[in-house]
Coordinates of C-alpha atoms in Angstrom, one line a residue:
M1 CA 1.9 -33.7 -5.9
A2 CA 1.0 -32.2 -9.2
C3 CA -1.4 -29.3 -9.7
A4 CA -5.0 -30.3 -9.6
S5 CA -6.4 -31.0 -13.1
A6 CA -10.0 -30.5 -12.2
T7 CA -11.5 -27.7 -10.1
P8 CA -13.1 -29.0 -6.9
S9 CA -16.7 -27.9 -6.2
N10 CA -15.6 -26.0 -3.1
P11 CA -12.2 -24.5 -4.1
L12 CA -9.8 -22.7 -1.8
Y13 CA -7.4 -19.8 -2.6
L14 CA -4.0 -19.2 -1.0
C15 CA -3.5 -15.5 -0.5
I16 CA 0.0 -14.1 0.3
D17 CA 0.3 -10.7 1.8
Q18 CA 3.8 -9.3 2.2
G19 CA 3.5 -6.1 4.3
G20 CA 5.8 -3.6 5.9
H21 CA 5.9 -5.3 9.3
A22 CA 4.7 -8.9 8.6
S23 CA 4.3 -11.6 6.0
R24 CA 1.0 -13.5 6.0
A25 CA -0.5 -16.4 4.2
L26 CA -4.3 -16.9 4.4
V27 CA -6.6 -19.4 2.7
F28 CA -10.2 -18.4 1.8
D29 CA -13.0 -20.2 0.0
S30 CA -15.1 -19.0 -2.9
R31 CA -17.4 -17.2 -0.5
G32 CA -14.7 -15.3 1.3
V33 CA -14.6 -17.5 4.4
L34 CA -11.2 -17.8 6.1
H35 CA -10.0 -21.4 6.5
A36 CA -6.3 -20.9 7.6
S37 CA -3.7 -18.3 8.3
S38 CA -0.1 -17.9 9.3
L39 CA 2.0 -14.8 10.2
R40 CA 5.7 -13.9 10.6
E41 CA 6.8 -10.5 11.7
V42 CA 9.7 -9.0 9.6
G43 CA 12.3 -6.5 10.6
V44 CA 12.8 -2.9 9.4
H45 CA 16.2 -1.2 9.3
V46 CA 16.5 2.6 9.5
P47 CA 20.2 3.5 8.8
Q48 CA 19.4 7.2 8.5
P49 CA 16.3 9.3 9.2
D50 CA 15.2 9.4 5.5
R51 CA 16.1 5.7 4.8
L52 CA 14.1 2.6 5.5
E53 CA 15.3 -0.8 4.3
Q54 CA 14.4 -4.5 4.7
D55 CA 16.3 -7.7 4.2
P56 CA 15.1 -9.4 1.0
E57 CA 16.2 -12.8 2.2
E58 CA 14.3 -12.4 5.4
L59 CA 11.1 -11.6 3.4
V60 CA 11.6 -14.6 1.2
A61 CA 12.2 -16.9 4.2
S62 CA 9.2 -15.5 6.0
L63 CA 6.9 -16.1 3.0
H64 CA 8.2 -19.7 2.6
A65 CA 7.4 -20.3 6.3
V66 CA 3.9 -18.9 6.3
I67 CA 2.9 -20.6 3.0
V68 CA 4.0 -24.0 4.3
E69 CA 2.4 -23.4 7.7
A70 CA -1.0 -22.2 6.3
V71 CA -1.2 -25.0 3.8
A72 CA -0.2 -27.7 6.3
S73 CA -2.8 -26.5 8.8
L74 CA -5.6 -27.4 6.3
G75 CA -4.8 -31.1 6.4
D76 CA -6.6 -32.9 3.6
K77 CA -8.5 -29.7 2.7
A78 CA -5.3 -28.5 1.1
D79 CA -6.2 -30.6 -1.9
R80 CA -8.9 -28.0 -2.7
I81 CA -6.4 -25.2 -3.2
V82 CA -6.7 -24.2 -6.9
G83 CA -4.7 -21.0 -7.1
A84 CA -2.6 -18.5 -5.3
G85 CA -2.2 -14.8 -5.4
I86 CA 0.3 -12.3 -3.9
A87 CA -0.1 -8.7 -2.8
T88 CA 2.9 -6.7 -1.7
Q89 CA 4.1 -3.3 -0.6
R90 CA 3.9 -1.0 -3.6
S91 CA 6.8 1.4 -4.4
S92 CA 9.4 -0.8 -2.6
I93 CA 12.2 -2.0 -4.9
V94 CA 14.9 -4.6 -5.1
C95 CA 17.9 -5.4 -7.4
W96 CA 19.0 -9.0 -7.9
D97 CA 20.9 -11.3 -10.2
R98 CA 18.6 -12.7 -12.9
R99 CA 20.7 -15.8 -13.2
T100 CA 20.8 -16.9 -9.6
G101 CA 18.3 -14.8 -7.7
A102 CA 21.0 -13.5 -5.4
V103 CA 20.2 -10.1 -4.0
L104 CA 22.2 -7.1 -5.0
S105 CA 20.5 -4.5 -2.8
S106 CA 18.3 -4.3 0.2
V107 CA 14.6 -3.8 -0.2
I108 CA 14.4 -0.1 -0.3
S109 CA 11.0 0.6 1.2
W110 CA 8.2 2.8 -0.1
Q111 CA 8.8 5.0 2.9
D112 CA 12.4 5.6 1.9
R113 CA 13.1 9.1 0.6
R114 CA 16.9 9.0 0.2
A115 CA 16.9 10.3 -3.4
H116 CA 14.5 13.3 -3.0
E117 CA 17.3 15.9 -3.5
W118 CA 18.4 14.1 -6.7
L119 CA 14.8 14.0 -7.8
S120 CA 14.4 17.8 -7.5
R121 CA 16.3 18.3 -10.7
L122 CA 13.4 16.9 -12.6
A123 CA 10.9 19.3 -11.1
A124 CA 10.3 21.1 -14.4
Q125 CA 9.0 17.7 -15.8
G126 CA 6.6 17.1 -13.0
N127 CA 3.4 17.8 -14.9
E128 CA 4.5 15.6 -17.8
V129 CA 5.5 12.8 -15.4
K130 CA 2.0 13.0 -13.8
R131 CA 0.3 13.0 -17.1
R132 CA 2.1 9.8 -18.1
T133 CA 2.0 8.0 -14.7
G134 CA -0.8 9.5 -12.7
L135 CA 1.7 10.1 -9.9
M136 CA 3.4 13.1 -8.4
L137 CA 7.2 13.4 -8.7
S138 CA 8.1 11.9 -5.4
A139 CA 11.0 9.9 -3.9
H140 CA 8.5 7.5 -2.4
Y141 CA 8.1 5.8 -5.8
G142 CA 10.6 3.4 -7.4
A143 CA 12.4 5.4 -10.1
S144 CA 14.7 7.5 -8.0
K145 CA 15.4 4.5 -5.8
L146 CA 16.4 2.4 -8.8
R147 CA 18.6 5.2 -10.1
W148 CA 20.2 5.5 -6.6
C149 CA 21.1 1.8 -6.8
L150 CA 22.6 2.2 -10.2
D151 CA 24.7 5.1 -9.0
H152 CA 25.8 3.9 -5.6
L153 CA 25.9 0.1 -5.4
P154 CA 28.9 -1.5 -7.1
A155 CA 27.3 -4.9 -7.3
V156 CA 24.4 -3.4 -9.2
T157 CA 26.7 -1.6 -11.6
A158 CA 28.7 -4.8 -12.2
A159 CA 25.6 -6.9 -12.9
R160 CA 24.3 -4.3 -15.3
R161 CA 27.7 -4.2 -17.1
E162 CA 27.8 -8.0 -17.3
G163 CA 24.2 -8.3 -18.5
H164 CA 22.6 -10.2 -15.6
L165 CA 21.0 -7.4 -13.6
A166 CA 17.3 -7.6 -12.6
M167 CA 15.6 -4.7 -10.9
G168 CA 12.1 -3.5 -10.2
P169 CA 9.2 -3.8 -7.8
L170 CA 9.4 -6.0 -4.7
A171 CA 6.6 -8.0 -6.1
S172 CA 8.7 -9.0 -9.1
F173 CA 11.6 -10.1 -7.0
L174 CA 9.3 -12.2 -4.8
L175 CA 7.7 -13.9 -7.9
F176 CA 11.2 -14.7 -9.2
R177 CA 12.2 -16.2 -5.9
L178 CA 9.0 -18.1 -5.0
L179 CA 8.0 -19.6 -8.3
E180 CA 9.6 -22.6 -10.0
E181 CA 9.8 -20.8 -13.4
K182 CA 11.8 -17.8 -12.0
P183 CA 9.7 -15.4 -14.0
L184 CA 10.7 -11.7 -14.5
L185 CA 7.3 -10.1 -14.5
A186 CA 5.5 -7.1 -13.1
D187 CA 1.8 -6.5 -12.6
P188 CA 0.1 -3.1 -13.2
A189 CA -0.4 -2.1 -9.6
N190 CA 3.2 -2.5 -8.7
A191 CA 4.7 -1.4 -12.0
A192 CA 2.6 1.7 -11.8
R193 CA 4.4 2.7 -8.6
T194 CA 7.8 3.0 -10.2
L195 CA 7.2 6.3 -12.0
L196 CA 8.4 4.5 -15.1
W197 CA 5.1 2.9 -16.2
N198 CA 2.7 4.7 -18.5
I199 CA -0.9 4.4 -17.1
R200 CA -2.3 4.6 -20.7
T201 CA 0.0 2.3 -22.6
M202 CA 0.4 0.0 -19.6
D203 CA 4.0 -0.5 -20.3
W204 CA 7.4 1.0 -19.5
D205 CA 7.6 4.5 -21.0
P206 CA 10.7 5.3 -23.0
W207 CA 10.5 9.0 -22.2
L208 CA 10.4 8.3 -18.4
L209 CA 13.2 5.7 -18.6
E210 CA 15.4 8.3 -20.4
R211 CA 14.5 11.0 -17.9
F212 CA 15.3 8.9 -14.9
G213 CA 18.3 7.2 -16.5
V214 CA 17.0 3.7 -15.8
P215 CA 17.6 1.0 -18.5
K216 CA 14.7 -1.1 -19.8
E217 CA 16.7 -4.3 -20.1
P218 CA 16.8 -5.2 -16.3
L219 CA 13.1 -4.4 -15.8
P220 CA 10.4 -7.1 -15.6
R221 CA 8.0 -7.6 -18.5
C222 CA 4.6 -6.0 -17.8
V223 CA 1.6 -8.4 -17.7
P224 CA -2.0 -8.2 -16.5
T225 CA -3.0 -8.6 -12.8
H226 CA -4.5 -12.0 -13.6
H227 CA -1.8 -14.0 -15.4
P228 CA -0.2 -17.5 -15.3
F229 CA 2.8 -16.2 -13.3
G230 CA 4.2 -19.7 -12.4
I231 CA 4.1 -22.5 -9.9
L232 CA 4.4 -22.0 -6.2
R233 CA 5.7 -24.9 -4.2
A234 CA 4.5 -25.6 -0.7
K235 CA 6.5 -28.7 0.2
E236 CA 5.1 -31.4 -2.1
R237 CA 2.2 -29.3 -3.3
R238 CA 2.5 -27.2 -6.5
I239 CA 0.0 -24.4 -6.7
P240 CA -0.5 -22.1 -9.7
L241 CA 0.0 -18.4 -8.8
I242 CA -2.4 -16.4 -11.0
V243 CA -2.8 -13.0 -9.4
A244 CA -0.3 -10.4 -8.4
T245 CA -1.1 -6.9 -7.2
G246 CA -0.3 -4.3 -4.6
D247 CA -1.6 -4.4 -1.0
Q248 CA -3.7 -1.3 -1.2
S249 CA -5.1 -2.4 -4.6
A250 CA -6.2 -5.7 -3.2
A251 CA -7.7 -4.2 -0.1
L252 CA -10.2 -2.4 -2.2
F253 CA -11.9 -5.6 -3.2
S254 CA -12.2 -7.1 0.3
L255 CA -16.0 -6.7 0.3
G256 CA -16.4 -7.7 -3.3
A257 CA -17.5 -5.6 -6.2
L258 CA -16.5 -1.9 -5.8
Q259 CA -19.2 0.6 -5.1
P260 CA -19.2 3.8 -7.3
G261 CA -20.4 5.9 -4.4
A262 CA -17.9 4.5 -1.8
A263 CA -14.6 5.9 -0.6
Y264 CA -12.3 3.2 0.6
I265 CA -9.8 3.9 3.4
N266 CA -7.1 1.4 4.5
M267 CA -5.1 2.4 7.5
G268 CA -1.9 0.6 8.4
T269 CA 1.7 1.9 8.4
G270 CA 0.4 4.5 6.0
A271 CA -3.2 5.5 5.3
F272 CA -4.7 5.5 1.8
I273 CA -8.1 6.8 0.6
Q274 CA -9.3 5.6 -2.8
R275 CA -12.3 5.9 -5.1
A276 CA -12.8 3.6 -8.2
F277 CA -13.4 4.7 -11.8
K278 CA -13.6 3.1 -15.2
Q279 CA -11.3 5.6 -16.8
V280 CA -8.1 7.4 -15.7
P281 CA -9.2 10.1 -13.3
E282 CA -7.2 13.4 -12.9
A283 CA -7.1 15.7 -9.9
D284 CA -4.5 18.2 -8.7
G285 CA -2.6 16.9 -5.7
L286 CA -4.1 13.4 -5.9
L287 CA -2.8 10.2 -7.6
A288 CA -4.4 8.2 -10.4
G289 CA -3.6 4.5 -10.4
M290 CA -4.6 1.2 -11.9
V291 CA -5.6 -1.4 -9.4
Y292 CA -6.7 -4.3 -11.7
F293 CA -6.4 -5.2 -15.4
D294 CA -7.2 -8.3 -17.4
T295 CA -8.7 -9.0 -20.8
D296 CA -12.2 -8.2 -19.5
R297 CA -11.8 -5.2 -17.2
A298 CA -9.7 -2.3 -16.1
V299 CA -10.2 -0.6 -12.8
F300 CA -8.6 2.8 -12.1
V301 CA -8.6 4.8 -8.8
L302 CA -8.2 8.3 -7.5
E303 CA -6.0 8.0 -4.5
G304 CA -4.8 10.2 -1.6
T305 CA -1.9 9.0 0.6
V306 CA -1.0 9.7 4.2
N307 CA 2.6 8.5 4.8
G308 CA 2.5 8.7 8.6
A309 CA -0.4 6.6 10.1
G310 CA 0.7 3.7 12.2
A311 CA 4.3 4.9 11.5
A312 CA 3.3 8.2 13.2
L313 CA 2.0 6.5 16.2
Q314 CA 5.3 4.5 16.5
W315 CA 7.2 7.8 16.3
A316 CA 5.0 9.2 19.1
E317 CA 5.9 6.3 21.3
Q318 CA 9.6 7.0 20.9
E319 CA 9.3 10.8 21.0
W320 CA 7.2 11.1 24.1
G321 CA 8.1 7.9 26.0
L322 CA 4.7 6.2 25.5
E323 CA 4.5 2.5 25.6
N324 CA 2.1 0.3 23.6
I325 CA 0.2 3.4 22.4
E326 CA -2.4 1.5 20.3
A327 CA -3.5 -0.4 23.4
Y328 CA -4.3 2.8 25.3
L329 CA -5.7 4.8 22.4
P330 CA -9.3 3.5 22.6
E331 CA -9.6 4.9 26.1
W332 CA -7.7 8.1 25.2
L333 CA -9.8 8.8 22.1
A334 CA -13.0 8.3 24.2
R335 CA -12.0 11.1 26.6
A336 CA -13.7 14.4 26.2
G337 CA -11.9 17.7 26.0
D338 CA -9.6 19.7 23.7
V339 CA -6.3 18.3 22.6
P340 CA -3.3 20.0 20.8
L341 CA -2.8 19.9 17.0
F342 CA -0.2 17.8 15.3
L343 CA 1.2 18.7 11.9
N344 CA 2.0 15.3 10.5
G345 CA 4.6 15.0 7.9
L346 CA 6.2 11.9 9.1
G347 CA 7.7 9.9 6.2
G348 CA 7.2 13.1 4.1
L349 CA 4.0 15.0 3.6
G350 CA 1.9 13.2 1.1
A351 CA -1.3 14.0 -0.7
P352 CA -2.4 16.7 -1.5
Y353 CA 0.6 18.7 -0.3
W354 CA 3.7 16.7 -1.4
V355 CA 6.5 18.0 0.6
A356 CA 9.4 15.6 0.9
E357 CA 11.0 17.3 3.9
F358 CA 8.4 18.6 6.4
D359 CA 9.1 19.6 10.0
S360 CA 6.3 17.7 11.9
R361 CA 5.3 19.6 15.0
L362 CA 2.9 19.9 17.9
I363 CA 0.8 23.1 18.1
G364 CA -0.1 23.6 21.7
N365 CA 0.7 21.3 24.6
G366 CA -0.8 18.7 26.8
E367 CA -0.3 15.5 28.7
P368 CA 1.3 12.6 26.9
W369 CA -2.1 11.0 26.2
Q370 CA -3.4 14.3 24.7
K371 CA -0.3 14.4 22.4
A372 CA -1.0 10.8 21.3
V373 CA -4.6 11.8 20.4
A374 CA -3.4 14.8 18.5
V375 CA -1.2 12.4 16.3
A376 CA -4.2 10.1 15.8
E377 CA -6.4 13.0 14.8
S378 CA -3.8 14.3 12.4
I379 CA -4.3 11.0 10.4
M380 CA -8.0 11.8 10.2
F381 CA -7.4 15.4 9.2
L382 CA -5.1 14.4 6.4
L383 CA -7.6 11.9 5.1
Q384 CA -10.4 14.5 5.2
V385 CA -8.4 17.0 3.2
N386 CA -8.0 14.3 0.5
F387 CA -11.7 13.3 0.8
E388 CA -12.9 16.8 0.2
I389 CA -11.1 16.9 -3.2
M390 CA -12.5 13.5 -4.1
Q391 CA -16.1 14.7 -3.3
K392 CA -15.9 16.9 -6.4
F393 CA -16.0 13.8 -8.7
P394 CA -19.3 12.2 -9.6
P395 CA -21.0 10.3 -8.4
V396 CA -21.3 12.0 -5.0
P397 CA -19.8 9.8 -2.3
T398 CA -22.4 8.1 -0.1
N399 CA -20.4 6.1 2.3
I400 CA -16.9 5.2 3.5
V401 CA -15.4 1.7 4.0
A402 CA -12.6 1.6 6.6
T403 CA -10.1 -1.3 6.8
G404 CA -6.6 -2.0 8.1
G405 CA -5.2 -2.3 11.6
L406 CA -6.0 1.3 12.7
A407 CA -9.6 0.9 11.6
G408 CA -10.0 -1.3 14.7
L409 CA -10.0 1.9 16.8
D410 CA -13.6 3.0 17.2
G411 CA -12.5 6.5 18.1
L412 CA -10.8 7.0 14.7
C413 CA -13.7 5.5 12.7
Q414 CA -16.2 7.7 14.6
R415 CA -14.1 10.8 13.9
L416 CA -13.9 9.9 10.3
A417 CA -17.7 9.7 10.1
D418 CA -18.1 13.0 12.0
L419 CA -15.6 14.9 9.8
S420 CA -16.9 13.5 6.5
G421 CA -20.6 13.6 7.4
L422 CA -20.9 10.2 5.9
P423 CA -21.6 6.7 7.4
V424 CA -18.4 4.7 7.9
Y425 CA -18.5 0.9 7.7
R426 CA -15.8 -1.3 9.2
P427 CA -15.8 -4.9 8.1
A428 CA -15.4 -7.6 10.8
E429 CA -12.6 -9.2 8.7
H430 CA -9.6 -6.8 9.1
E431 CA -7.3 -8.7 6.7
A432 CA -8.6 -6.7 3.8
T433 CA -5.6 -7.2 1.5
A434 CA -5.8 -11.0 1.7
R435 CA -9.5 -11.2 1.4
G436 CA -9.5 -8.8 -1.6
T437 CA -6.8 -11.0 -3.2
A438 CA -9.1 -14.0 -2.7
Y439 CA -12.0 -12.2 -4.4
L440 CA -9.7 -11.6 -7.5
L441 CA -8.6 -15.2 -7.4
A442 CA -12.2 -16.4 -7.3
G443 CA -13.0 -14.4 -10.5
F444 CA -15.1 -11.5 -9.2
P445 CA -17.9 -13.7 -7.8
G446 CA -21.4 -12.1 -7.5
D447 CA -21.9 -13.6 -4.1
W448 CA -19.2 -12.5 -1.7
P449 CA -20.9 -12.3 1.7
E450 CA -19.2 -11.3 5.0
E451 CA -18.9 -14.1 7.4
K452 CA -19.7 -11.8 10.3
P453 CA -21.4 -8.4 10.2
G454 CA -19.1 -5.3 10.5
T455 CA -19.6 -2.2 12.6
P456 CA -21.3 0.9 11.3
F457 CA -20.5 4.4 12.5
K458 CA -23.1 7.1 11.9
P459 CA -21.9 10.7 11.7
K460 CA -22.6 12.8 14.8
Q461 CA -22.4 16.5 15.5
N462 CA -18.8 17.0 16.9
T463 CA -18.2 20.7 17.1
G464 CA -14.9 20.4 19.0
L465 CA -13.4 18.1 16.3
R466 CA -14.5 20.3 13.4
Q467 CA -13.1 23.4 15.1
R468 CA -9.8 21.5 15.6
Y469 CA -9.8 20.5 12.0
Q470 CA -10.3 24.1 10.8
R471 CA -7.5 25.3 13.1
W472 CA -5.3 22.4 11.9
R473 CA -5.9 23.4 8.2
A474 CA -5.0 27.0 9.0
E475 CA -1.8 25.9 10.8
M476 CA -0.9 23.6 7.8
Q477 CA -1.3 26.5 5.4
R478 CA 0.9 28.6 7.6
A479 CA 3.6 25.9 7.9
L480 CA 3.6 25.4 4.1

């Protein structure tokens, strides 16, 4: 079946979301209503404490499966699909053969910090790196991972020598493998997380490439977020893929047009707080990024990152022998009383502290459930530290939008409202990344209603929580 030549009056959009623990395909209409979805969980390999990898072939196979399943479930409605978009984990990288698509490395995850010691030699250039990229000098981002592959993987070295190496963001590899044209392209949101992309020139930066020792030739060509990337095949159907972006970038748009007074928090494996601006924002300890670019608009953000959110809760399960911690957290978070403090540097301490190797620890003691609550509260405390920096930028924030899997916990959303002093809104549709991708595919429609109303959380007086937060801040300063 060829691509549709005429746009139907009620078009559908196929949204692909490749995340840390699952691949999803969801289909939305032009008003943001979900029509179909499919999910496949994907594995994670942790060969060493500071390493986290995934199998590129497993990710490709999982995406093929969910795309076919979601499209097939539509029946005849699948004829209405007019475009596809993909959102992926930012900062994760892959190396592959540009002739055949064969993988030459694992997916080295955004959570991986294997090259942090090598990266320390560039500390003197940290300010200039941040000026050019908007990012801190951190091993979470792609440059040091790409350099590690060049230095340690013989297959990568050989492919470079023979002139058929491709390397770059996970998104670029997936586009190459999923699309008929086998393009070698990178969108702004994913290219920006390599530490090699200049946020002002919107292209690979020669100075950065030289500093990191990464050649330009194997890197994808930089293109806008909205671009004719190629044709995606779902069995006999051929669907143009026209949007590529990062998962956190797409999640921002899940409710439609961005609100200047809103702070957006997405809580999954990690937690991310973002505010949107029309120009490149700058703040000590926080990141600047580009979340969307086309010929008509550019959207920048100020961002704070918490590396250990869902990942920290998984760590707590293993560390303290707790099973299915998220199932019990609603009850535990609702209990009254004091709990210990947890200094959360799991996956490396992110914004605004930026410590690659941090000894996470419990301050005080308690029953297992109290320890679990302490870990959950540490996520809120880290987000609040970042939010307090963001409050200094006009306009004054008026509300918070909370999305992602952990936003389903009422106790966390209420604590977020209590700490920030602002109302928190949790949309009913938790698949923020996919719904935001649909909004971009639909062309920024003015009418993007929620199918079901979300849940508001009004700030309350919570003296115990605020006291714990102040003690936690003091303990963090002492630990640092």
